Tab-separated table of C-alpha atoms in Angstrom:
chain	number	residue	atom	x	y	z
A	427	MET	CA	-66.274	-118.088	-148.297
A	428	LYS	CA	-63.342	-121.382	-148.274
A	429	LEU	CA	-64.021	-124.253	-150.430
A	430	THR	CA	-62.452	-127.285	-149.226
A	431	VAL	CA	-61.406	-129.688	-151.976
A	432	GLY	CA	-61.189	-133.334	-151.671
A	433	TYR	CA	-58.541	-134.337	-154.032
A	434	LEU	CA	-57.556	-137.767	-155.694
A	435	ALA	CA	-55.202	-137.876	-159.121
A	436	THR	CA	-58.322	-139.188	-160.933
A	437	PRO	CA	-60.364	-137.687	-163.338
A	438	SER	CA	-62.951	-137.866	-160.632
A	439	GLY	CA	-60.602	-135.755	-158.739
A	440	ASP	CA	-59.775	-133.057	-161.557
A	441	ASP	CA	-63.567	-132.753	-161.935
A	442	GLY	CA	-64.029	-131.483	-158.293
A	443	VAL	CA	-61.342	-129.145	-158.845
A	444	ALA	CA	-62.905	-128.035	-161.826
A	445	LEU	CA	-66.334	-127.665	-159.705
A	446	ALA	CA	-64.598	-125.914	-157.107
A	447	ALA	CA	-63.179	-123.224	-159.392
A	448	VAL	CA	-66.575	-121.924	-160.628
A	449	LEU	CA	-67.796	-122.060	-157.289
A	450	ALA	CA	-65.015	-119.920	-156.090
A	451	SER	CA	-65.022	-117.290	-158.995
A	452	ALA	CA	-69.119	-116.743	-158.328
A	453	LEU	CA	-68.876	-116.394	-155.077
A	454	ASP	CA	-65.279	-114.769	-154.752
A	455	ALA	CA	-64.173	-117.525	-152.116
A	456	SER	CA	-60.868	-119.481	-151.320
A	457	ILE	CA	-59.899	-122.854	-152.410
A	458	ASP	CA	-57.637	-125.509	-149.857
A	459	ILE	CA	-57.139	-128.381	-152.224
A	460	VAL	CA	-56.992	-131.578	-149.407
A	461	MET	CA	-55.162	-134.835	-150.470
A	462	VAL	CA	-55.811	-137.241	-147.316
A	463	VAL	CA	-53.058	-139.816	-147.351
A	464	ARG	CA	-54.087	-143.074	-145.347
A	465	LEU	CA	-52.230	-143.569	-141.731
A	466	ASP	CA	-52.232	-146.707	-140.395
A	467	GLU	CA	-51.098	-147.185	-137.226
A	468	PRO	CA	-49.093	-148.461	-136.342
A	469	LEU	CA	-46.557	-148.036	-137.761
A	470	MET	CA	-44.904	-151.148	-139.488
A	471	GLU	CA	-41.004	-151.095	-138.947
A	472	GLY	CA	-39.041	-149.705	-142.419
A	473	SER	CA	-42.031	-147.893	-143.566
A	474	GLY	CA	-40.206	-144.411	-143.257
A	475	PRO	CA	-38.389	-144.590	-147.015
A	476	TYR	CA	-42.292	-145.610	-148.401
A	477	ARG	CA	-43.899	-143.204	-146.205
A	478	LYS	CA	-41.602	-140.434	-147.819
A	479	VAL	CA	-42.083	-141.258	-151.422
A	480	LEU	CA	-45.823	-141.316	-150.882
A	481	ASP	CA	-45.387	-137.806	-149.434
A	482	ALA	CA	-43.545	-136.401	-151.971
A	483	LYS	CA	-45.808	-138.203	-154.759
A	484	ALA	CA	-49.008	-136.336	-153.100
A	485	GLU	CA	-47.180	-132.996	-153.138
A	486	GLN	CA	-46.198	-133.838	-157.210
A	487	TRP	CA	-50.156	-134.765	-157.574
A	488	LEU	CA	-51.399	-131.263	-155.123
A	489	SER	CA	-49.115	-129.511	-157.735
A	490	ALA	CA	-51.051	-130.705	-160.724
A	491	ALA	CA	-54.229	-129.779	-158.980
A	492	ARG	CA	-53.432	-126.893	-158.498
A	493	ALA	CA	-52.283	-126.223	-162.204
A	494	LEU	CA	-55.826	-126.392	-162.882
A	495	VAL	CA	-56.752	-123.832	-161.048
A	496	PRO	CA	-57.259	-120.776	-162.890
A	497	ASP	CA	-55.466	-117.327	-162.275
A	498	GLY	CA	-56.239	-114.906	-159.846
A	499	LEU	CA	-58.431	-117.728	-157.511
A	500	ASP	CA	-56.690	-118.134	-154.218
A	501	VAL	CA	-55.736	-121.976	-154.027
A	502	THR	CA	-53.793	-123.671	-151.099
A	503	THR	CA	-52.674	-126.789	-151.305
A	504	ARG	CA	-52.627	-129.371	-148.268
A	505	VAL	CA	-51.841	-132.906	-147.266
A	506	ALA	CA	-53.988	-135.026	-144.439
A	507	TYR	CA	-53.411	-137.930	-142.588
A	508	HIS	CA	-56.002	-140.088	-141.483
A	509	GLU	CA	-57.142	-144.094	-141.555
A	510	SER	CA	-60.462	-142.373	-143.617
A	511	PHE	CA	-59.951	-139.990	-146.515
A	512	ALA	CA	-63.645	-138.567	-145.590
A	513	GLN	CA	-63.181	-138.120	-142.105
A	514	GLY	CA	-59.859	-135.918	-142.725
A	515	LEU	CA	-61.531	-134.198	-145.689
A	516	ILE	CA	-63.681	-133.477	-142.766
A	517	GLU	CA	-61.765	-132.795	-139.543
A	518	VAL	CA	-59.490	-130.379	-142.108
A	519	ALA	CA	-62.287	-128.731	-143.006
A	520	ALA	CA	-64.002	-127.989	-139.968
A	521	ALA	CA	-60.407	-126.872	-138.394
A	522	GLU	CA	-60.155	-124.735	-141.507
A	523	ASP	CA	-63.475	-123.011	-140.746
A	524	SER	CA	-64.747	-123.920	-144.307
A	525	ASP	CA	-68.047	-123.024	-145.376
A	526	MET	CA	-68.408	-126.222	-147.837
A	527	ILE	CA	-66.765	-129.317	-148.573
A	528	VAL	CA	-65.873	-130.078	-153.437
A	529	VAL	CA	-65.618	-133.645	-154.743
A	530	GLY	CA	-66.172	-135.189	-157.408
A	531	GLY	CA	-68.064	-138.336	-158.178
A	532	ALA	CA	-67.056	-142.224	-159.361
A	533	SER	CA	-64.815	-142.585	-162.310
A	534	ASP	CA	-67.142	-145.403	-163.463
A	535	GLY	CA	-70.956	-143.491	-163.781
A	536	LEU	CA	-72.347	-142.263	-166.900
A	537	LEU	CA	-70.900	-138.910	-168.167
A	538	ASN	CA	-72.935	-135.252	-167.209
A	539	ARG	CA	-73.944	-137.932	-164.603
A	540	HIS	CA	-73.682	-138.204	-161.025
A	541	ALA	CA	-72.189	-141.846	-159.305
A	542	VAL	CA	-71.638	-142.131	-155.635
A	543	GLY	CA	-68.084	-143.766	-154.508
A	544	THR	CA	-66.989	-144.188	-151.438
A	545	VAL	CA	-65.652	-140.875	-150.430
A	546	ALA	CA	-69.065	-138.959	-151.165
A	547	GLY	CA	-71.080	-141.582	-149.590
A	548	GLN	CA	-69.906	-141.114	-146.496
A	549	LEU	CA	-69.521	-137.578	-147.077
A	550	LEU	CA	-73.505	-137.548	-147.430
A	551	HIS	CA	-74.070	-139.184	-144.498
A	552	ALA	CA	-71.614	-137.352	-142.959
A	553	SER	CA	-70.387	-133.462	-144.095
A	554	PRO	CA	-71.284	-130.556	-141.332
A	555	MET	CA	-71.440	-128.322	-144.372
A	556	PRO	CA	-72.908	-127.965	-147.342
A	557	LEU	CA	-71.467	-130.988	-150.224
A	558	ALA	CA	-70.954	-130.067	-153.708
A	559	LEU	CA	-70.552	-132.730	-156.074
A	560	ALA	CA	-69.737	-132.519	-159.963
A	561	PRO	CA	-70.911	-134.845	-162.210
A	562	ARG	CA	-68.843	-137.232	-164.186
A	563	GLY	CA	-66.730	-135.571	-167.282
A	564	TYR	CA	-67.276	-131.675	-165.120
A	565	ARG	CA	-64.218	-130.508	-166.420
A	566	MET	CA	-64.090	-131.276	-169.953
A	567	ARG	CA	-66.781	-129.152	-170.638
A	568	LYS	CA	-66.998	-125.723	-172.420
A	569	ASP	CA	-66.334	-122.380	-171.063
A	570	LEU	CA	-67.286	-123.357	-167.198
A	571	SER	CA	-69.189	-120.870	-165.357
A	572	ILE	CA	-72.367	-120.476	-163.428
A	573	THR	CA	-75.061	-119.007	-164.413
A	574	GLY	CA	-77.669	-119.385	-162.049
A	575	LEU	CA	-79.678	-121.940	-159.503
A	576	THR	CA	-81.742	-124.203	-159.166
A	577	VAL	CA	-83.286	-124.767	-155.920
A	578	ALA	CA	-85.833	-128.386	-154.794
A	579	VAL	CA	-88.612	-127.062	-152.449
A	580	PRO	CA	-89.440	-129.980	-150.881
A	581	THR	CA	-92.892	-131.357	-150.632
A	582	ARG	CA	-93.199	-133.224	-147.867
A	583	ALA	CA	-94.444	-131.480	-144.338
A	584	GLY	CA	-91.245	-131.464	-141.889
A	585	ALA	CA	-88.252	-131.467	-145.160
A	586	ALA	CA	-85.161	-130.127	-144.355
A	587	ASP	CA	-85.558	-127.286	-146.869
A	588	PRO	CA	-82.762	-125.523	-148.695
A	589	SER	CA	-84.482	-122.586	-149.846
A	590	SER	CA	-82.311	-120.214	-147.291
A	591	PHE	CA	-79.272	-121.331	-148.260
A	592	ALA	CA	-80.273	-121.143	-152.134
A	593	ILE	CA	-81.062	-117.368	-151.722
A	594	THR	CA	-78.045	-116.733	-149.772
A	595	ILE	CA	-75.432	-118.133	-152.417
A	596	ALA	CA	-77.487	-116.579	-155.382
A	597	SER	CA	-77.501	-112.995	-153.128
A	598	ALA	CA	-73.337	-113.317	-152.970
A	599	ALA	CA	-73.444	-114.511	-156.354
A	600	HIS	CA	-75.848	-111.909	-157.956
A	601	LEU	CA	-77.435	-115.368	-159.532
A	602	PRO	CA	-81.190	-115.679	-160.442
A	603	LEU	CA	-83.291	-118.707	-158.903
A	604	ARG	CA	-85.403	-121.203	-159.843
A	605	LEU	CA	-87.943	-123.119	-157.225
A	606	VAL	CA	-88.825	-126.355	-157.919
A	607	SER	CA	-91.333	-128.853	-157.044
A	608	LEU	CA	-90.642	-132.830	-158.136
A	609	VAL	CA	-93.623	-134.697	-158.067
A	610	SER	CA	-93.427	-138.450	-159.071
A	611	LEU	CA	-96.914	-141.196	-158.990
A	612	GLU	CA	-93.986	-143.405	-157.386
A	613	ASN	CA	-95.701	-144.444	-154.851
A	614	THR	CA	-99.171	-144.231	-155.902
A	615	GLU	CA	-101.419	-147.022	-157.221
A	616	ALA	CA	-101.722	-146.781	-160.963
A	617	ASP	CA	-105.827	-147.246	-161.756
A	618	GLY	CA	-107.967	-145.430	-163.384
A	619	ARG	CA	-107.524	-142.644	-160.660
A	620	ALA	CA	-103.766	-141.747	-161.390
A	621	LEU	CA	-104.360	-138.596	-163.710
A	622	ASP	CA	-106.398	-137.326	-161.091
A	623	THR	CA	-103.969	-138.154	-158.646
A	624	ARG	CA	-101.554	-136.394	-160.636
A	625	LYS	CA	-103.477	-133.639	-160.884
A	626	ARG	CA	-103.464	-133.448	-157.640
A	627	TYR	CA	-100.677	-133.640	-156.336
A	628	VAL	CA	-99.534	-130.777	-159.144
A	629	ALA	CA	-101.936	-128.207	-157.599
A	630	ALA	CA	-100.556	-129.013	-154.277
A	631	ALA	CA	-97.282	-128.332	-155.244
A	632	GLY	CA	-97.859	-125.233	-157.181
A	633	ALA	CA	-99.565	-123.860	-153.901
A	634	ASN	CA	-96.455	-124.940	-151.711
A	635	LEU	CA	-93.982	-122.751	-154.257
A	636	ASP	CA	-96.565	-119.788	-154.370
A	637	ASP	CA	-96.488	-120.034	-150.321
A	638	ALA	CA	-92.864	-119.987	-150.973
A	639	MET	CA	-92.131	-117.273	-153.376
A	640	ARG	CA	-94.123	-115.419	-151.218
A	641	LYS	CA	-92.220	-115.482	-148.424
A	642	LEU	CA	-89.155	-114.740	-150.277
A	643	PRO	CA	-87.159	-111.248	-150.491
A	644	GLY	CA	-87.065	-109.628	-153.477
A	645	ILE	CA	-84.278	-111.111	-156.047
A	646	ASP	CA	-83.631	-110.777	-159.380
A	647	GLY	CA	-84.679	-113.875	-161.916
A	648	LEU	CA	-86.431	-115.169	-159.363
A	649	GLU	CA	-88.985	-118.135	-161.076
A	650	SER	CA	-90.917	-121.461	-160.035
A	651	VAL	CA	-91.468	-124.414	-161.801
A	652	VAL	CA	-93.649	-127.685	-161.412
A	653	ALA	CA	-91.670	-130.818	-162.746
A	654	ASP	CA	-94.098	-133.784	-162.186
A	655	GLY	CA	-93.667	-137.112	-164.335
A	656	SER	CA	-94.619	-141.033	-163.295
A	657	SER	CA	-90.850	-141.081	-160.928
A	658	LEU	CA	-88.566	-138.497	-159.675
A	659	ASP	CA	-86.175	-139.616	-162.647
A	660	GLU	CA	-89.014	-138.844	-165.425
A	661	ALA	CA	-89.751	-135.493	-163.723
A	662	VAL	CA	-85.838	-133.773	-163.180
A	663	SER	CA	-85.742	-135.093	-167.065
A	664	SER	CA	-88.783	-133.286	-167.354
A	665	LEU	CA	-87.041	-129.664	-166.508
A	666	GLN	CA	-84.739	-127.672	-169.156
A	667	TRP	CA	-80.657	-127.600	-167.837
A	668	ARG	CA	-78.454	-124.898	-169.032
A	669	ASP	CA	-74.615	-125.262	-168.764
A	670	GLY	CA	-74.208	-123.057	-166.076
A	671	ASP	CA	-77.246	-124.237	-163.711
A	672	VAL	CA	-76.370	-126.242	-160.529
A	673	LEU	CA	-79.259	-128.092	-158.114
A	674	ILE	CA	-79.214	-127.361	-154.694
A	675	LEU	CA	-81.217	-130.087	-152.340
A	676	GLY	CA	-81.553	-130.442	-148.780
A	677	SER	CA	-81.376	-133.281	-146.285
A	678	SER	CA	-83.700	-135.947	-144.901
A	679	ARG	CA	-85.884	-135.234	-142.449
A	680	LEU	CA	-83.916	-138.018	-140.297
A	681	ALA	CA	-80.735	-136.350	-140.767
A	682	ALA	CA	-78.789	-135.192	-137.729
A	683	PRO	CA	-78.601	-131.501	-137.013
A	684	GLN	CA	-76.012	-130.112	-139.266
A	685	ARG	CA	-75.173	-133.230	-140.622
A	686	VAL	CA	-75.990	-133.890	-144.336
A	687	PHE	CA	-77.786	-137.122	-144.987
A	688	LEU	CA	-79.462	-137.972	-148.744
A	689	GLY	CA	-82.175	-139.282	-148.338
A	690	SER	CA	-84.293	-142.040	-150.837
A	691	SER	CA	-85.682	-139.496	-152.901
A	692	ALA	CA	-82.639	-136.668	-152.892
A	693	ALA	CA	-80.605	-139.757	-154.224
A	694	LYS	CA	-82.851	-140.559	-157.153
A	695	ILE	CA	-82.783	-137.031	-157.889
A	696	LEU	CA	-78.904	-136.714	-158.051
A	697	ARG	CA	-78.388	-139.903	-160.117
A	698	ALA	CA	-81.234	-138.155	-162.758
A	699	THR	CA	-79.159	-134.484	-162.879
A	700	PRO	CA	-76.871	-133.433	-165.303
A	701	ALA	CA	-75.878	-130.662	-163.372
A	702	PRO	CA	-73.352	-130.122	-160.152
A	703	VAL	CA	-75.596	-130.769	-157.316
A	704	ILE	CA	-74.972	-128.790	-153.804
A	705	VAL	CA	-76.151	-130.968	-150.375
A	706	VAL	CA	-77.756	-129.017	-146.901
A	707	PRO	CA	-76.455	-130.323	-144.176
A	708	HIS	CA	-80.548	-130.106	-141.922
A	709	ASP	CA	-81.012	-127.379	-139.316
């Protein structure tokens, strides 16, 4: 397995490298750290010396990023040139047969929460492979490791289900897997029937999880949980999150085939989650 890290010389870029190192250790994967340098066409006259300085600086930044990866992991670095960081990263990942892209978030979000920056936002609507996102400050957590996976099982018919991807990762890394169904009343009328509606939704989500459990192969540590709340934020917050958890989300049913597309509900879940998140492309 190969992981492609989109790197910027920022704390958020370091968060992405830290997450890639943890994933690589768990999955016995190699890491390719990529810095995309903007390629302006046509080249301006006299820009040659500036480009040489920029290229040299990019190599220095990549060397510093490589030093963040623990010894024993297979790491390469490269500079790519493109007018778009996100598209350049996608093209490198595809050319190198990468299995996953890893990035950090925006630098202006809350600590231990996800804030989607420009690059991550573009990748969340175009990546042809799973996209792993590190929460802000992830690099500063103690004893970084992955101890369990949580997968959000869709409650709507026709929604993309990331369970098969989660099973593959859990089996490869020998990790316990938690199936979660998130129930909220955000789009229901706030009247005297809300409690009955909530009970009905929770019961339906539980039945959906039971059905999913029956279809899954035997995995050690497999469990299922229904988390409900008046909003998706509240439902996500009601879950017990452990330091080594990683959340796996599916793409919107509106996504193009084999493309990541973060829907509105998944975006709310992402913002409320303290754990790293992997978004899986639509089948």
